[in-house]
Coordinates of C-alpha atoms and ligand atoms in Angstrom, one line a residue:
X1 CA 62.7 73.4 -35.5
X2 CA 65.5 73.9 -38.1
X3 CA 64.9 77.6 -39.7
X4 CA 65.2 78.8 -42.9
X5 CA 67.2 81.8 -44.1
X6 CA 65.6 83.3 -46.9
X7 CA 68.0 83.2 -49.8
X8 CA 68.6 86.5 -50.5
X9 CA 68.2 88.0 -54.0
X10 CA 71.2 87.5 -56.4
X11 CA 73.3 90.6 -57.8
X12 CA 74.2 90.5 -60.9
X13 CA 76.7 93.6 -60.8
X14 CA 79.7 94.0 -62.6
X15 CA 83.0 93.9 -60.9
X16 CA 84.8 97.4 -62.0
X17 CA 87.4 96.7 -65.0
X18 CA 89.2 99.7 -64.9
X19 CA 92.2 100.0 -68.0
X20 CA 95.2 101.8 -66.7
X21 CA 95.7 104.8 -66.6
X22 CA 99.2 104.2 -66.0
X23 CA 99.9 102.9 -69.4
X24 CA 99.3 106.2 -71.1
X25 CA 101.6 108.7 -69.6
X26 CA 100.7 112.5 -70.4
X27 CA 103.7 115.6 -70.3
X28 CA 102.9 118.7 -68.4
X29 CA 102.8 120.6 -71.8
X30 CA 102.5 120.1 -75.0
X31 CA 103.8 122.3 -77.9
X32 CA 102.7 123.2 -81.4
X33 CA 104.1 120.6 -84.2
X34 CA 105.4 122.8 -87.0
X35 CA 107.7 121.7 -89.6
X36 CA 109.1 118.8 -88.0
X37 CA 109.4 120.1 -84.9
X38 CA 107.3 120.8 -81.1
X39 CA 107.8 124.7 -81.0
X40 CA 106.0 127.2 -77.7
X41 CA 103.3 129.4 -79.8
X42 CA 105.0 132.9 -80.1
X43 CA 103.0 134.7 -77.7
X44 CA 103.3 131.7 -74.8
X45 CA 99.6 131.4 -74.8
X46 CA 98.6 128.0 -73.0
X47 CA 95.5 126.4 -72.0
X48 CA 94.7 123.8 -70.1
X49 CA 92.6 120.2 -71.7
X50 CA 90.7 118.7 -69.2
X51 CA 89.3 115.0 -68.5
X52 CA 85.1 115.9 -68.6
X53 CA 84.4 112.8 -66.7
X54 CA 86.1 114.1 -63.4
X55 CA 86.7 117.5 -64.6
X56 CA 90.6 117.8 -63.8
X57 CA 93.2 119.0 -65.8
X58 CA 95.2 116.2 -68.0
X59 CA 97.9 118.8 -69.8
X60 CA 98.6 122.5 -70.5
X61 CA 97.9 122.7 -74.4
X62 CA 100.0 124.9 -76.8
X63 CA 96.9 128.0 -78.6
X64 CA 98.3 128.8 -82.0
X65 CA 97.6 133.0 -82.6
X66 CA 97.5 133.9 -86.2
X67 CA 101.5 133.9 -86.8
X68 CA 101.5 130.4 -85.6
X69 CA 99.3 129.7 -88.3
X70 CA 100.9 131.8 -90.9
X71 CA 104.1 129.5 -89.7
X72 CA 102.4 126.6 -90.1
X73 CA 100.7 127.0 -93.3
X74 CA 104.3 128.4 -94.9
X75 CA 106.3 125.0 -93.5
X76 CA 103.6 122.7 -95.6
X77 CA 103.9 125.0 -98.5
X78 CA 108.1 124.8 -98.5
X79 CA 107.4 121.3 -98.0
X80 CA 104.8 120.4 -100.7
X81 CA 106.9 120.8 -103.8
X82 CA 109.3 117.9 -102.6
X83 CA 106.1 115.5 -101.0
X84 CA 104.5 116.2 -104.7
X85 CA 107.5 115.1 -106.4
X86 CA 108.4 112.1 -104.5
X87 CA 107.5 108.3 -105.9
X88 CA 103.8 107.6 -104.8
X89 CA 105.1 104.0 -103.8
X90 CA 107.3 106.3 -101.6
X91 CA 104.6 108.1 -99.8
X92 CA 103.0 105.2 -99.5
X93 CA 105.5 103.7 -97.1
X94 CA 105.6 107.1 -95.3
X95 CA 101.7 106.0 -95.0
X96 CA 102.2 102.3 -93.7
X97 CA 104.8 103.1 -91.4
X98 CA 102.2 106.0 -89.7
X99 CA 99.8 103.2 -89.4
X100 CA 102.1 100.8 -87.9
X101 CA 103.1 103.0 -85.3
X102 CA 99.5 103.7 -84.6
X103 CA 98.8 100.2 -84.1
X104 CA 102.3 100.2 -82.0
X105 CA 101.1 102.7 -79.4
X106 CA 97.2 101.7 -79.7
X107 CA 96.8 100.8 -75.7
X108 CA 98.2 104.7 -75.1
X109 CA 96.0 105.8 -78.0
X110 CA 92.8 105.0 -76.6
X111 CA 93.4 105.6 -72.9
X112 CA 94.3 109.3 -74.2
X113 CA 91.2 109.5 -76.6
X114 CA 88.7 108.3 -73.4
X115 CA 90.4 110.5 -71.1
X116 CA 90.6 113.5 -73.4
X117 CA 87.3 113.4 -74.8
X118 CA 85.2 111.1 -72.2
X119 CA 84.4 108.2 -74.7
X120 CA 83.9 104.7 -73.1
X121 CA 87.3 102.7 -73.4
X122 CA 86.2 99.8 -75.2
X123 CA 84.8 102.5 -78.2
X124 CA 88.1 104.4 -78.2
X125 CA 90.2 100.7 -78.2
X126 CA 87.9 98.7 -80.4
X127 CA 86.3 101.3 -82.9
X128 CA 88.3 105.3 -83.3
X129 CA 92.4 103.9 -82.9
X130 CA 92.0 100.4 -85.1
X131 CA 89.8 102.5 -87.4
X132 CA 92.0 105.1 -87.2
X133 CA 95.4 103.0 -88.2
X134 CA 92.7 101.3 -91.2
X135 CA 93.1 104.3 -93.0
X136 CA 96.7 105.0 -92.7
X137 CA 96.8 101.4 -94.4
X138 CA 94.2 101.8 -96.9
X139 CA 94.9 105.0 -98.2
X140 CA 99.0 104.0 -98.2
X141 CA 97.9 100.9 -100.8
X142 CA 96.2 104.0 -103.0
X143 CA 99.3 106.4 -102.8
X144 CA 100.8 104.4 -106.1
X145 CA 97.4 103.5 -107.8
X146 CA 96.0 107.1 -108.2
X147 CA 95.7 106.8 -111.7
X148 CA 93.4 103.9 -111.4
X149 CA 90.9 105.8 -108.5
X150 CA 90.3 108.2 -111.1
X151 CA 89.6 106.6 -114.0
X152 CA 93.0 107.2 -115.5
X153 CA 92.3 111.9 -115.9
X154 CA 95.5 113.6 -115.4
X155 CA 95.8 115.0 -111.9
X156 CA 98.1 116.4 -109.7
X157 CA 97.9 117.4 -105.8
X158 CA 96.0 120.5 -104.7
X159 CA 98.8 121.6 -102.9
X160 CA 98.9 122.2 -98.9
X161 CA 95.7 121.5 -97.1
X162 CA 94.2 123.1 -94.3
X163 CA 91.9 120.7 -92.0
X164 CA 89.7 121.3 -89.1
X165 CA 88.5 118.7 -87.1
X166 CA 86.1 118.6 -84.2
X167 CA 85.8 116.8 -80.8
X168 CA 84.0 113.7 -81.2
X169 CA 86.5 111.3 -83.0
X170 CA 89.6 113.6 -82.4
X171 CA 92.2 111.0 -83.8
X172 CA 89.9 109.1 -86.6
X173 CA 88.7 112.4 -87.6
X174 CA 92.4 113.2 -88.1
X175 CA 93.6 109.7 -89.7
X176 CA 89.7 110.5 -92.0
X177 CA 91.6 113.4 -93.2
X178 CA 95.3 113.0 -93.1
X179 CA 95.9 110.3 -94.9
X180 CA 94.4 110.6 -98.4
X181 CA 95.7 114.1 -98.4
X182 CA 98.8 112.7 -97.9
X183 CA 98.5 109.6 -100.1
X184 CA 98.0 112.1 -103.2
X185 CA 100.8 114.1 -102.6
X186 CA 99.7 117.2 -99.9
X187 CA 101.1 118.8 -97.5
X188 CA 98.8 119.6 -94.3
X189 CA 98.0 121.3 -91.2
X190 CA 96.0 120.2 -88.9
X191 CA 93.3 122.0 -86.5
X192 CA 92.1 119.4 -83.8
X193 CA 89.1 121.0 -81.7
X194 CA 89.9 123.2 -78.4
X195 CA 88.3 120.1 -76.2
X196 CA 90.6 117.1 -77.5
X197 CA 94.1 117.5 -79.1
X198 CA 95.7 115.3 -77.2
X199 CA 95.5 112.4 -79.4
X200 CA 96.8 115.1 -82.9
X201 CA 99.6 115.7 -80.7
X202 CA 100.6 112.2 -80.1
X203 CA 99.5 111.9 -84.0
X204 CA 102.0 114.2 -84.6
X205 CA 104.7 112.8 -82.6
X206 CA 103.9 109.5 -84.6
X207 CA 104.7 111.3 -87.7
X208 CA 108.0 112.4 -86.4
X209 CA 109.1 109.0 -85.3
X210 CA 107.6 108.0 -89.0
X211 CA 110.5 110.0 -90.3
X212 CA 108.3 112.2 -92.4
X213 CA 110.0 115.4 -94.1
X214 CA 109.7 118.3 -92.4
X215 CA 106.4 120.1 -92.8
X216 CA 104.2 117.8 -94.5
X217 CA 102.3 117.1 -91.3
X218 CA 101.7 120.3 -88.7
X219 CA 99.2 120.7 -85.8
X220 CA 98.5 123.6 -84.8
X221 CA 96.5 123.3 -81.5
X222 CA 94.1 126.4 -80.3
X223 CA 90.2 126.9 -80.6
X224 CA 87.8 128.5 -83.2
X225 CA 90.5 131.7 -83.6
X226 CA 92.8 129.0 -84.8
X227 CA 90.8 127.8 -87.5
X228 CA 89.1 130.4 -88.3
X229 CA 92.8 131.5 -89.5
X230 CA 93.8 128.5 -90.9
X231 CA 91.0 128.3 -93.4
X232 CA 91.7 131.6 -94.4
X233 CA 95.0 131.4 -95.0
X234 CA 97.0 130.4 -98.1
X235 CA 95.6 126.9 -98.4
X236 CA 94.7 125.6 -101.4
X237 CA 91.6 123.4 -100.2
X238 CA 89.9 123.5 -96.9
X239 CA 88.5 120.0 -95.1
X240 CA 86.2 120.8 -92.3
X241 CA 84.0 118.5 -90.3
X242 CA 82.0 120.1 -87.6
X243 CA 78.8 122.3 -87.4
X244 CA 76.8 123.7 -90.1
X245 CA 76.9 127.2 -88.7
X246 CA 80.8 126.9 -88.6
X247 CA 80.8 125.6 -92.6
X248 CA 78.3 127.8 -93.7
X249 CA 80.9 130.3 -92.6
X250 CA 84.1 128.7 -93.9
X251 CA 81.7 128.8 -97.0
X252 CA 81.4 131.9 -97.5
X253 CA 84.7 132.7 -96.6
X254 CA 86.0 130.9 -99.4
X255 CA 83.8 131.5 -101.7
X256 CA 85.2 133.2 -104.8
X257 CA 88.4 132.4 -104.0
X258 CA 88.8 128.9 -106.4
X259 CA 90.1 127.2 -103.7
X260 CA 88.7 123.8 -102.7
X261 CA 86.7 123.0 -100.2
X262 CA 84.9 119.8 -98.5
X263 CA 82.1 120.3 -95.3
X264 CA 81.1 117.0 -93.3
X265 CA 78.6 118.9 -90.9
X266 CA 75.7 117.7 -89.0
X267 CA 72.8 115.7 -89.3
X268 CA 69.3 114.3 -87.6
X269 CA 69.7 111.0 -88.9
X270 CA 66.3 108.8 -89.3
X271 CA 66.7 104.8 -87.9
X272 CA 63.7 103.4 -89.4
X273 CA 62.2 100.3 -88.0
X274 CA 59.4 98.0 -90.1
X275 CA 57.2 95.5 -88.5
X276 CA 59.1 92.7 -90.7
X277 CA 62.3 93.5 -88.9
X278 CA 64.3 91.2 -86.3
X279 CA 63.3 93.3 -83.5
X280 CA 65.6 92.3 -80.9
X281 CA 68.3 93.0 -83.7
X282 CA 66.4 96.4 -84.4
X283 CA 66.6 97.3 -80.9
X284 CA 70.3 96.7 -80.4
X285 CA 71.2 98.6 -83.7
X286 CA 68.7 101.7 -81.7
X287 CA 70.8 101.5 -78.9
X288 CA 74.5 101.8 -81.0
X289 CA 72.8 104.4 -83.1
X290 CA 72.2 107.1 -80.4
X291 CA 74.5 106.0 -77.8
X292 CA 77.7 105.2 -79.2
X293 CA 79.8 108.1 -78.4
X294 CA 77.3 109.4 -76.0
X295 CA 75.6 110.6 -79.7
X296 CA 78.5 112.9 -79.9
X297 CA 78.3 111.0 -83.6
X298 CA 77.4 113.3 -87.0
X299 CA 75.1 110.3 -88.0
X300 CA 73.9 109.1 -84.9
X301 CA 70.4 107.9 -85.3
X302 CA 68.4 109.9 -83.4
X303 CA 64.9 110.2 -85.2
X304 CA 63.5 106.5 -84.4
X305 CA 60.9 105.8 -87.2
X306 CA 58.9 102.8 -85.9
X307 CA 55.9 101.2 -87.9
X308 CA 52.8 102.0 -85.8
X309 CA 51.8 98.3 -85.7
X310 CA 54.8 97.6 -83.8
X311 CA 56.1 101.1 -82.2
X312 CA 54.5 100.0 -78.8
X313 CA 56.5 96.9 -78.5
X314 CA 59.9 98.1 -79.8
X315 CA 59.5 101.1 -77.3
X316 CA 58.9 98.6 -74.5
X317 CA 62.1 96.3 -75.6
X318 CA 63.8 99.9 -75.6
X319 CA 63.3 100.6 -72.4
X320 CA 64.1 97.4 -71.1
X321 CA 67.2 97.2 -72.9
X322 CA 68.4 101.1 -71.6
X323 CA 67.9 99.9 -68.3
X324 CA 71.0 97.9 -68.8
X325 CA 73.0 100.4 -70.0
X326 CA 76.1 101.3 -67.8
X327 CA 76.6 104.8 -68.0
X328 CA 80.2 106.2 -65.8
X329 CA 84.0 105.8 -65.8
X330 CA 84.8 106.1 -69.4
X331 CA 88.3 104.0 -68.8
X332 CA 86.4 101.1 -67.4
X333 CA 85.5 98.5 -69.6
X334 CA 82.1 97.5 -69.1
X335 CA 81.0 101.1 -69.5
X336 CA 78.4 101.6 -72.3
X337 CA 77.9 105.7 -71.8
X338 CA 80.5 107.7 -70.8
X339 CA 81.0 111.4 -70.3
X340 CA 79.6 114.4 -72.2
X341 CA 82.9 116.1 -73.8
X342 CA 82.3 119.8 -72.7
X343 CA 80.6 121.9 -70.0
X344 CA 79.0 123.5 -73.2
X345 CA 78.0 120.6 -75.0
X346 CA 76.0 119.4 -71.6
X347 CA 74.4 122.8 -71.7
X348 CA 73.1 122.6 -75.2
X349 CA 71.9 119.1 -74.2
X350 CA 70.0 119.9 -71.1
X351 CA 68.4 122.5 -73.2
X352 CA 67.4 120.8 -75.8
X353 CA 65.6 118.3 -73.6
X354 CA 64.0 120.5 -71.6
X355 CA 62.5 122.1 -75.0
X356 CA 61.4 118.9 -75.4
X357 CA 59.3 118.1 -72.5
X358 CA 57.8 122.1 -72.9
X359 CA 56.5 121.6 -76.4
X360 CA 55.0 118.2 -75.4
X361 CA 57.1 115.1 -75.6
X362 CA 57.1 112.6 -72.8
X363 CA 60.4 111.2 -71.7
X364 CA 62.1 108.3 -70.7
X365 CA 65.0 108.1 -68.5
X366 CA 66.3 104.6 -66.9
X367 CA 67.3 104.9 -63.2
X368 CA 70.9 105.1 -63.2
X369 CA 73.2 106.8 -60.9
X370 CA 75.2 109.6 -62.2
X371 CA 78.9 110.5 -61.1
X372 CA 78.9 113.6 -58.8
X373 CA 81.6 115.3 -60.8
X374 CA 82.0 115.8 -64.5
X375 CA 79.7 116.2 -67.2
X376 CA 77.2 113.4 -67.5
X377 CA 73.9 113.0 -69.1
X378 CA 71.2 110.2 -68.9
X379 CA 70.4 108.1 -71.8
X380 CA 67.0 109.3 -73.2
X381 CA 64.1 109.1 -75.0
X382 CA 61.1 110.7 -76.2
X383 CA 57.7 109.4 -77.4
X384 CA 55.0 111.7 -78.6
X385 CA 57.2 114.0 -80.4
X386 CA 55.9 115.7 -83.2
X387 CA 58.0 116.9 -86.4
X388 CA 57.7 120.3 -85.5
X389 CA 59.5 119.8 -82.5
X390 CA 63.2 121.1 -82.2
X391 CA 64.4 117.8 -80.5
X392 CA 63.3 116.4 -84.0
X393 CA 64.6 119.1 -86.0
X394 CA 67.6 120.3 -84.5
X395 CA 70.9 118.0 -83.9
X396 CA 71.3 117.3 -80.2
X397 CA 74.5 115.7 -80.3
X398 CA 74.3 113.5 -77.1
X399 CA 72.1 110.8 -75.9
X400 CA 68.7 111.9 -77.0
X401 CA 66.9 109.8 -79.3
X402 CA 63.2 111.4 -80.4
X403 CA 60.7 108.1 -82.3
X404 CA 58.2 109.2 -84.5
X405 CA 55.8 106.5 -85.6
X406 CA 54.8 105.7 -89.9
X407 CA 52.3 103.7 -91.8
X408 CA 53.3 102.9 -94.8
X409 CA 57.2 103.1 -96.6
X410 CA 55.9 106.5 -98.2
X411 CA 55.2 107.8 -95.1
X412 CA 58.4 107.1 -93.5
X413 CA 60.6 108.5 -96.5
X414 CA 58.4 111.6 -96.5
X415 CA 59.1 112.2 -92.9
X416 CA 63.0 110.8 -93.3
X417 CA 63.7 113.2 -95.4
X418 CA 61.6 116.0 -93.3
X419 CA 65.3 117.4 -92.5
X420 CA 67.7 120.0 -93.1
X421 CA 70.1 117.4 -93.4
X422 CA 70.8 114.2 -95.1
X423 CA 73.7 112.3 -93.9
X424 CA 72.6 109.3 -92.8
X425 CA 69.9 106.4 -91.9
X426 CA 69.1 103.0 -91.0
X427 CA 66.9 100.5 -92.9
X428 CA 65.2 97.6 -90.6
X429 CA 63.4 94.9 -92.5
X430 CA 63.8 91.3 -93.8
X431 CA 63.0 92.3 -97.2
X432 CA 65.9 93.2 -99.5
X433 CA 63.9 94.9 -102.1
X434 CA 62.7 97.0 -99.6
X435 CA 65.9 98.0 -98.6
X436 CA 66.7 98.9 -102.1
X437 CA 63.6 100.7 -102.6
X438 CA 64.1 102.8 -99.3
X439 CA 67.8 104.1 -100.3
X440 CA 66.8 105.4 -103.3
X441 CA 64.4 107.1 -102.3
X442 CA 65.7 108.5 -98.7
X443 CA 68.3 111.4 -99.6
X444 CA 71.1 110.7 -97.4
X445 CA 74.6 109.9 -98.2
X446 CA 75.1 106.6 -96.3
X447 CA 72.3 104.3 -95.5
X448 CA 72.9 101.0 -93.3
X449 CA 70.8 98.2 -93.9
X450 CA 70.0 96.0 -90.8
X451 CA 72.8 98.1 -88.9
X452 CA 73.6 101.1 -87.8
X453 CA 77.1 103.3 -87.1
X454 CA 79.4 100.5 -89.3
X455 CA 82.6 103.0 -90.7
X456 CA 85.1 101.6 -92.8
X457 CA 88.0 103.0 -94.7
X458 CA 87.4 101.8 -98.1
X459 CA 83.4 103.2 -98.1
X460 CA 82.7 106.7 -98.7
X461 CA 80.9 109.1 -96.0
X462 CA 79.5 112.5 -96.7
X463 CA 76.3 114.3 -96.7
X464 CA 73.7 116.1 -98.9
X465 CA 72.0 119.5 -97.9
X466 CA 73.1 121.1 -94.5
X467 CA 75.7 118.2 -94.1
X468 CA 77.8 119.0 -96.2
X469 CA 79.4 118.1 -99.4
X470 CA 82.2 115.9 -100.7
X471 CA 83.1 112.6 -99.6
X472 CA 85.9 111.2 -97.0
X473 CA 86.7 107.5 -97.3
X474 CA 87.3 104.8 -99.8
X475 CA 88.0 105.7 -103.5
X476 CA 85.9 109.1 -103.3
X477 CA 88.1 110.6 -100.0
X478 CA 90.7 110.7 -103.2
X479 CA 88.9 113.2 -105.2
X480 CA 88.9 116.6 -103.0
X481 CA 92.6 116.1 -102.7
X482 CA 93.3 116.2 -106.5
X483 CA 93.3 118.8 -108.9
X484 CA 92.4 117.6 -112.4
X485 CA 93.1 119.3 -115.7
Ligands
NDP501 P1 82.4 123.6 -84.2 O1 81.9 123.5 -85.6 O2 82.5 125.0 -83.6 O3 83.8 123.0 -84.1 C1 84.4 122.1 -85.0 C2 85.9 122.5 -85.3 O4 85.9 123.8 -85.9 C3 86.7 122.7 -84.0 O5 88.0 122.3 -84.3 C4 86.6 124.2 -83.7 O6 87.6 124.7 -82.9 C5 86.7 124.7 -85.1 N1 86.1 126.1 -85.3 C6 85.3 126.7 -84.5 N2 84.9 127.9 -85.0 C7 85.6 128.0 -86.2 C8 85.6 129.0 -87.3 N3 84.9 130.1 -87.2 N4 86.4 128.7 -88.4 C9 87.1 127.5 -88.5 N5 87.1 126.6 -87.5 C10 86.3 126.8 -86.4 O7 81.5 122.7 -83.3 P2 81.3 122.8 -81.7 O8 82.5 122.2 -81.1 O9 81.1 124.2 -81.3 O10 80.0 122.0 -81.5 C11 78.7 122.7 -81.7 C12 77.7 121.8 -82.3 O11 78.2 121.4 -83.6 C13 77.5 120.5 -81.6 O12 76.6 120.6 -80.6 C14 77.0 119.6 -82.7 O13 75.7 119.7 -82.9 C15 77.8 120.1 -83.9 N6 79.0 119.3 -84.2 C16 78.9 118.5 -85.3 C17 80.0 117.7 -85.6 C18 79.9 116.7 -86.7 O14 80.7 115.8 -86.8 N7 79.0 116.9 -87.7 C19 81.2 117.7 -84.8 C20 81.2 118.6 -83.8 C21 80.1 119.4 -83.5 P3 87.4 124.7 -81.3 O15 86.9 123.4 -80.9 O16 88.7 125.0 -80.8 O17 86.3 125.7 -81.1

């Protein structure tokens, strides 16, 4: 009798699609970039960037000291007068060409960013470089139409610039504040955070194959010291984006001293979900609003507002959907989640969530195998959390998403805007004049509307409250850059 082998079940796995790491090639060390030029901090001090997906060391990283600063800052302020002075069309090309080359070496770009900072691949190549190079080319078509972004006030620039920028979108957060500076006629230096200047060091080399003057870019490469004494220095404005306790403390560093200043600092962003909204489409718009980026992201949406009617039935889509996530290898393609950037950053994390379960929340964790080395941390959720709790208070800044449940639009504005903060939320409904009615009343500075974590150079991003104030982007990134009479 003929037997029958039972067919066995089918995988479904991806084959791996690893990028090359080949195709970015790193140096040993990298130097300083002040006026013009790669220069060895004066007192040799070097430390080493590491990959947080494997833990290994990637390059030995120039650590400006306070006299590398000092350097820095007087190179952009022998530089400004010329910049100032030269034909905005001018600048602009200066602008263009930076964006150009960004485009040129994008491949190198993003293997860099997701080894530096432990992003997925397909985030770094399709979202933080492309974005990145969009400003360069946006704010480059403003450089010689200033008069017209303000309304047509006399202005001139503010001077030389000092900007510190943190970990999660090393090079966009760069490009967010590089270029407009530029565009109106600044001179800068640059602070990228102690985890990820790789990418402001390739940034920089950019700007020296862009021909630029000598000192109207510098990147000065260290950790807090660093830019602690770059916003004290002789700048004439200060851009930060990072956390609130850091810009309450730039803030009162500066204050009283008339010079300018712009914070983009955290938030705890509400994503709220009606029972009129696509759900499928609401789910999916969940999922990029706390795990993009790992929710290393300042307006990741990580208070989940559903409608009680139909919390039950988006939490069980959400599930199902996180069980598909593929966390791991951030330079594979397929991967969803990749590493957490820092050692630290996991720590805060883990405690965070384990704060979570002690005060009462019950979580949700798909099975997924985690890499042995490295920092790596599930994607979660919580259900039952109350507002009092810290993991809906306080920003987590990783894969954690906390969902509260509402009634009625009232109800969910009251407990949207339950927050320290107000950068950011999401709107899910079919109704238009809902949406409408929602942003006015919810005090953040952007609200998406049937999406979530959508960034583009011509729209302005900022926060109210603890997340800061002033805007980067668009027609409004122009303002903090200008002085007006
Ligand atoms: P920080 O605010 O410390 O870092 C941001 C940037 O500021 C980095 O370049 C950092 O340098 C620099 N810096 C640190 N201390 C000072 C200082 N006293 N004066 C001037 N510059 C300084 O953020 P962390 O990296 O410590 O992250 C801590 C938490 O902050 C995160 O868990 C997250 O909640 C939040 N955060 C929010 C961000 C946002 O976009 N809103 C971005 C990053 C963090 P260095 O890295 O070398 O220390």
């Amino acid at each position: 009798m003929a037997t029958v082998t039972p067919r066995a079940a089918l995988q479904w796995d991806y084959a791996p699609a690893p990028e090359s790491r080949d195709a970015a090639s790193l140096r040993e060390s990298y130097d300083l970039f002040i006026n013009g030029a790669f220069v060895a901090p004066t007192d040799g001090a070097r430390v080493q960037t590491i990959n947080p997906a494997t833990e290994e060391p990637l390059a030995s990283v120039a650590f400006a000291g306070p006299g590398d600063v000092a350097a820095a800052v007087a190179a952009a302020r022998e530089a400004a007068p010329k910049w100032a002075a030269l034909a905005p069309l001018e600048r602009g090309k200066y602008l263009f060409r930076i964006a150009r080359l960004i485009q040129e070496r994008s491949r190198e770009l993003a293997i860099v960013e997701s080894l530096d900072g432990g992003k997925p691949i397909r985030e770094s190549r399709d979202v933080d470089i492309p974005l990145a190079a969009a400003h360069f080319f946006s704010y480059a078509g403003w450089a010689d139409k200033l008069g017209y972004a303000v309304g047509g006030r006399a202005f001139a620039p503010r001077g030389v610039v000092g900007q510190v920028v943190p970990w999660n979108f090393p090079l966009l957060m760069a490009a967010w504040k590089l270029a407009p500076a530029l565009a109106c006629g600044n001179t800068a230096v640059l602070k990228p955070a102690e985890t990820t200047p790789l990418t402001a060091l390739l940034l920089a080399e950019i700007v020296q194959e862009a021909d630029l003057p000598p000192g109207v870019v510098n990147v000065v490469t260290g950790d807090g010291g660093a830019g602690a004494a770059l916003v004290r220095s002789d700048v004439d404005k200060v851009a930060f984006t990072g956390s609130t306790a850091v810009g309450k403390e730039i803030q009162r560093a500066l204050a009283g001293t008339g010079r300018g200043l712009t914070l983009e600092l955290g938030g705890k962003s509400a994503n709220i979900v009606f029972e009129d909204a696509a759900l499928d489409q609401a789910v999916e718009g969940i999922i990029e609003g706390i795990f993009f980026n790992q929710g290393h992201v300042c307006c990741a949406g990580s208070r989940l507002l559903l409608q009680e009617s139909v919390a039950e039935e988006v939490v069980r889509r959400l599930w199902a959907r996180m069980e598909r996530l593929r966390v791991g290898d951030p330079l594979d393609k397929n991967t969803d989640v990749g590493a957490i950037n820092s050692r630290q950053q996991l720590e805060k994390i883990t405690e965070l969530v384990a704060s979570g379960e002690e005060e009462g929340a019950e979580i949700y964790q798909p099975p997924c195998r985690l890499p042995e080395k490295g920092y790596w941390f599930a994607p979660t959720v919580f259900t039952n959390v109350a507002q009092s709790y810290r993991i809906a208070q306080e920003e987590i800044f990783g894969p954690v998403l906390s969902v509260l449940t509402f009634r009625t639009p009232d109800e969910a504005v009251e407990k949207a805007n339950n927050t320290p903060y107000g950068l950011s939320a999401g709107v899910w409904t079919e109704k238009g004049s809902r949406i409408l009615a929602m942003a006015q009343k919810l005090r953040a500075g952007v609200i998406w509307a049937n999406t979530y974590n959508r960034f583009d150079p011509t729209s302005p991003f900022g926060g109210y409250k603890e997340s800061g104030f002033g805007r980067e982007g668009g027609r409004h990134g122009l303002e903090p850059y200008l002085d007006f009479e």
